Short mmCIF file of C-alpha atoms in Angstrom, two decimals:
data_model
loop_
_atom_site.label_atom_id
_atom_site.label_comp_id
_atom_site.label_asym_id
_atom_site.label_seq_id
_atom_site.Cartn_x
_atom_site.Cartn_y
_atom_site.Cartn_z
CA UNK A 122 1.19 -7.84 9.51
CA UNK A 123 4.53 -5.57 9.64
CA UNK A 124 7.81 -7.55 9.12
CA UNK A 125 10.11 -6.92 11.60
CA UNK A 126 11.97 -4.25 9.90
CA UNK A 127 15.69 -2.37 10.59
CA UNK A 128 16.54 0.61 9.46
CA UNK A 129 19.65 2.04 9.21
CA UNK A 130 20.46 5.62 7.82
CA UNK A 131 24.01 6.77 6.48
CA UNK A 132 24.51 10.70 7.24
CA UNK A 133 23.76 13.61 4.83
CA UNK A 134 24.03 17.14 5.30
CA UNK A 135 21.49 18.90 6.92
CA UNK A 136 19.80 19.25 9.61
CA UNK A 137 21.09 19.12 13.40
CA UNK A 138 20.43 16.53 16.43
CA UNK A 139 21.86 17.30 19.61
CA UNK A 140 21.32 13.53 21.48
CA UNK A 141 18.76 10.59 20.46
CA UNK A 142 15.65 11.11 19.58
CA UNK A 143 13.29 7.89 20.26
CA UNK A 144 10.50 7.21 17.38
CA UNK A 145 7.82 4.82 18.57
CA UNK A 146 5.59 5.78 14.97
CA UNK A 147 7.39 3.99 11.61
CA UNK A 148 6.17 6.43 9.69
CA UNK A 149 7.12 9.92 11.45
CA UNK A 150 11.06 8.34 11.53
CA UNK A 151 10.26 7.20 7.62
CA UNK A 152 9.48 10.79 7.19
CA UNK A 153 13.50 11.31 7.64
CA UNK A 154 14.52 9.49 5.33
CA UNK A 155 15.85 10.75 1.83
CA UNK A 156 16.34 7.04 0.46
CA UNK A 157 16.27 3.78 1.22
CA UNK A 158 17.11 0.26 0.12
CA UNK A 159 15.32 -3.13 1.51
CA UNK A 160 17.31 -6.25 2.32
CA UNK A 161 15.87 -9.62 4.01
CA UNK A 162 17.28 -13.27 4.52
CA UNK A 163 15.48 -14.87 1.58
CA UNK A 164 18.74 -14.91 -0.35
CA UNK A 165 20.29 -17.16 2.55
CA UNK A 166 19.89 -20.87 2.35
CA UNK A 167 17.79 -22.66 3.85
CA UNK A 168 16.19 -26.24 3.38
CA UNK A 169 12.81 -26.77 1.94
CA UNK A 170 9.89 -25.25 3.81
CA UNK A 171 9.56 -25.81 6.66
CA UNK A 172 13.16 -25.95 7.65
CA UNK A 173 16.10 -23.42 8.74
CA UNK A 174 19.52 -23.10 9.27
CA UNK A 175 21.81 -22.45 12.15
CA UNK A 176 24.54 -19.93 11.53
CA UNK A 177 27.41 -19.11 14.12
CA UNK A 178 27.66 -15.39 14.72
CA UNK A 179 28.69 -13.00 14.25
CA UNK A 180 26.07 -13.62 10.94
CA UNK A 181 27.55 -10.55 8.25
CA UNK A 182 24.27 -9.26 6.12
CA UNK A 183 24.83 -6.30 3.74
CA UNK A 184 27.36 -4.82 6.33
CA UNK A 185 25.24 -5.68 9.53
CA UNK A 186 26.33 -7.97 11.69
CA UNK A 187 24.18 -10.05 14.14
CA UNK A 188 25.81 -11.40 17.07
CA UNK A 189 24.12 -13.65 20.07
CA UNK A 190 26.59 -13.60 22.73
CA UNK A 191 24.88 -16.02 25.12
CA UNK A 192 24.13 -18.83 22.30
CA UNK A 193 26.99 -17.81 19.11
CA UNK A 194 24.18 -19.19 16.98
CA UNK A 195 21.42 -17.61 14.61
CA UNK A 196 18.62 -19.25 12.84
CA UNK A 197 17.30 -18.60 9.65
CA UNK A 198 14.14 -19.90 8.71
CA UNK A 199 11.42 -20.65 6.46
CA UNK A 200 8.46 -18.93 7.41
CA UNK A 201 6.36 -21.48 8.76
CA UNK A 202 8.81 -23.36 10.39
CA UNK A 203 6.47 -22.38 13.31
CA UNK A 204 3.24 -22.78 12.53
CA UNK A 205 2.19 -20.18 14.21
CA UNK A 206 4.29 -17.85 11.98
CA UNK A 207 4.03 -16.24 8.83
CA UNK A 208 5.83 -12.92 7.84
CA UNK A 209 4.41 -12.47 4.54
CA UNK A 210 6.08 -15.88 3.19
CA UNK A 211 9.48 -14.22 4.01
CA UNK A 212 12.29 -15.98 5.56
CA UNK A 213 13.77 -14.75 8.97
CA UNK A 214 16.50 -14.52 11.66
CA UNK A 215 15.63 -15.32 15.20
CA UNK A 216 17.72 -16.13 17.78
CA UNK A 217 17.96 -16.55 21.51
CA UNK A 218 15.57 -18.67 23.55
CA UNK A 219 18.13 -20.75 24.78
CA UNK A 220 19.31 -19.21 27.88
CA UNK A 221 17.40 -16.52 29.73
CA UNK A 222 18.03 -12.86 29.61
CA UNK A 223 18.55 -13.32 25.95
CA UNK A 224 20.36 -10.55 23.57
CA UNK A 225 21.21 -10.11 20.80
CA UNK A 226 23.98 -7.26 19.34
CA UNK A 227 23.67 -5.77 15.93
CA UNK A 228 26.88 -4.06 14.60
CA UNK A 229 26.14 -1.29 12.04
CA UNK A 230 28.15 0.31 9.39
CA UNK A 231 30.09 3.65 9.89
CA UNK A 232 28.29 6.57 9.10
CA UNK A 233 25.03 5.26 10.89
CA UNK A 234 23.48 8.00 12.16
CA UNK A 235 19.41 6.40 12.60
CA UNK A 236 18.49 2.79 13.60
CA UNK A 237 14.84 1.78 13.16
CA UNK A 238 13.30 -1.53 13.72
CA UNK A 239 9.86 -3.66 13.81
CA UNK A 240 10.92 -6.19 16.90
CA UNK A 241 9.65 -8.95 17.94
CA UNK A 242 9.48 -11.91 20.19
CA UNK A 243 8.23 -15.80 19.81
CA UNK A 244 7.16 -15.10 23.49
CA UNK A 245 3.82 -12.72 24.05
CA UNK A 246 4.43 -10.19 27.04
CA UNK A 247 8.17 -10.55 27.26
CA UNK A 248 10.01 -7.75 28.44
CA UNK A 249 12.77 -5.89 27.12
CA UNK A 250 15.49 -2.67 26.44
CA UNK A 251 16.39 -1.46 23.54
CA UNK A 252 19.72 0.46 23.78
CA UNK A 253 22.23 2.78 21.24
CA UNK A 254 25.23 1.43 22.71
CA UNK A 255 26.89 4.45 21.57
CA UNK A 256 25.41 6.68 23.35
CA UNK A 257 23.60 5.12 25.92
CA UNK A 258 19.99 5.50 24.45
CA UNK A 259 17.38 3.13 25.70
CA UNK A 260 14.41 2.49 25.21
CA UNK A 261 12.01 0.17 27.43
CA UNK A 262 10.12 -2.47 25.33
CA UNK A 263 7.32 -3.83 27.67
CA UNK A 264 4.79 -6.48 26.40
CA UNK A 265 6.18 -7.72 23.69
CA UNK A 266 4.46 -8.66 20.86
CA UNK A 267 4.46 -12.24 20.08
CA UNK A 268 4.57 -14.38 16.46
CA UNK A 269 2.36 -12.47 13.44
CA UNK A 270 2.80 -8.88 15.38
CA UNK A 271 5.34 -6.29 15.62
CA UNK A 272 6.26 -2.91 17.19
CA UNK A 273 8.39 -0.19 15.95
CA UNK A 274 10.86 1.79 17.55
CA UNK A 275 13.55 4.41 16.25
CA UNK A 276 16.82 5.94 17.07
CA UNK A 277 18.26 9.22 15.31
CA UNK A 278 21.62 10.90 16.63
CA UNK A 279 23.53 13.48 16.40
CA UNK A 280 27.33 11.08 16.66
CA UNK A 281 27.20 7.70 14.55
CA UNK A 282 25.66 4.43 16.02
CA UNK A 283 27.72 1.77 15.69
CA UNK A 284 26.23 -1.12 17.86
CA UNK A 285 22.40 -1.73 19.06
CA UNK A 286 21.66 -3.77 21.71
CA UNK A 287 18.29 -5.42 22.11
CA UNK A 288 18.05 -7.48 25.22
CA UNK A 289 15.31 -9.43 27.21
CA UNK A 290 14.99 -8.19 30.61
CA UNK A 291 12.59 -10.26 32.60
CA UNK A 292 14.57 -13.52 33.31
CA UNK A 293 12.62 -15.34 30.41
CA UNK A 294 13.80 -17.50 27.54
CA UNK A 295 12.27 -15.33 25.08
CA UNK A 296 13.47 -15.25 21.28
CA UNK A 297 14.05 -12.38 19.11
CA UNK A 298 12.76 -11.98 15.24
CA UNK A 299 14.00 -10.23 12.67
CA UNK A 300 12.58 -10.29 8.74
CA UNK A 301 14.35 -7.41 6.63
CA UNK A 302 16.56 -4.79 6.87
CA UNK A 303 16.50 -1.09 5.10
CA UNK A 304 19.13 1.15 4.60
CA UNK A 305 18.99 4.72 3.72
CA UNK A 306 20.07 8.27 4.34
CA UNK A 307 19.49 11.15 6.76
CA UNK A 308 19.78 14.48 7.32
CA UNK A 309 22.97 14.68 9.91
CA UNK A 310 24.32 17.53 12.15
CA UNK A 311 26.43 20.02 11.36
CA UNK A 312 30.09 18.99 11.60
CA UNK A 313 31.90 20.72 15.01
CA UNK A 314 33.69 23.28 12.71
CA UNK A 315 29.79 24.69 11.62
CA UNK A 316 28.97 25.11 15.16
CA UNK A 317 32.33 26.49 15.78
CA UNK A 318 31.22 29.16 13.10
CA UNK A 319 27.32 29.92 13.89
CA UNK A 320 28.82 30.21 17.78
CA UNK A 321 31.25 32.78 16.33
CA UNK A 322 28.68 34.69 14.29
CA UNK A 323 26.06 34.73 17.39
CA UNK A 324 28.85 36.22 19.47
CA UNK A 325 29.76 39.07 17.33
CA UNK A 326 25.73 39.99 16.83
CA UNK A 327 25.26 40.31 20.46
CA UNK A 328 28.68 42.17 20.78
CA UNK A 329 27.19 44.53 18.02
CA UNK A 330 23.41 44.71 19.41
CA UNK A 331 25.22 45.74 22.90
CA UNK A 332 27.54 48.39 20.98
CA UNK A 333 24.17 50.01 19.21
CA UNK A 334 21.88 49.88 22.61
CA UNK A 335 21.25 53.57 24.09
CA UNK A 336 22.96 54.62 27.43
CA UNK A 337 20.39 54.91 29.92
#
């Protein structure tokens, strides 16, 4: 089963994005990536198995910050806390589940120009969006998967993401998952002063190809 997995990519110089572009396939966004570095919860404390602990939020991970604005609380737990859980034997965050229209709000570093994650729900056929508060991205998560399964989804951009927002939409109680993070780097766009000077260039070859064309 897929963990539910975050990725966030610092810029690099190379290629450019004009906008989001939305991966729904882990490993066509993977494909972007020139590095990357895997984090989880297991180093965070937590009572013997099967146990967890509540932390309030904002909860600070490796420079990510998890924030539940509706309950200012995120678990950690052992994996089988649930019994109906498992995640590899890895420890996770979930929050929400307290209130309904649940979120959660995950605060990346600067220089985050890609988000990916495997998300999740404790509820089976919740609904929910998925949004790059930054620039307004979203993404429509319908049918949630519930404990032992996981989709993917994926945001590259050509400005820096600084905030996701993954939220449930349906009125339910539904809780969110989350087992590891990865960090890692990405091809970025051009800074403005590059498209400043390919703008420049194209200009003076069309100014030339109209100086060389034939009178009629």
């Amino acid at each position: 089963m897929k963990s539910f997995t975050l990725f966030l990519l610092s810029a690099a110089a190379g290629v450019g994005l004009f906008g989001d572009v939305i991966y729904t396939s882990q490993a066509t966004f993977e494909a972007a990536l020139s590095g990357s570095t895997t984090v989880g919860f297991n180093g965070i404390s937590v009572p013997s198995s099967p146990g967890y602990v509540a932390y309030s939020t904002p909860l600070v991970v490796d420079g990510i910050s998890f924030f539940d604005p509706g309950t200012s609380t995120v678990n950690v737990n052992v994996y089988d806390y649930y019994t109906s859980s498992d995640y590899g034997g890895n420890q996770y965050l979930i929050t929400g589940g307290a209130t309904t229209n649940n979120e959660i709000d995950i605060f990346l570093p600067a220089n985050t120009y890609a988000f990916g994650m495997n998300y999740g729900s404790d509820t089976q056929g919740a609904t929910a969006a998925i949004t790059d508060v930054s620039s307004g991205a979203v993404f429509n998560a319908n049918n949630l998967p519930g404990f032992y399964s996981t989709n993917f989804v994926g945001f590259i951009s050509s400005s820096p993401i600084s905030e996701i927002s993954y939220a449930i939409t349906d009125g339910s109680n539904a809780a969110f998952v989350v087992t590891g993070v990865i960090t890692g780097t990405v091809a970025t766009a051009p800074e403005p002063s590059s498209w400043l000077l390919l703008g420049t260039a194209l200009a003076c070859l069309m100014a030339l190809a109209r100086r060389r064309k034939p009178a009629c």
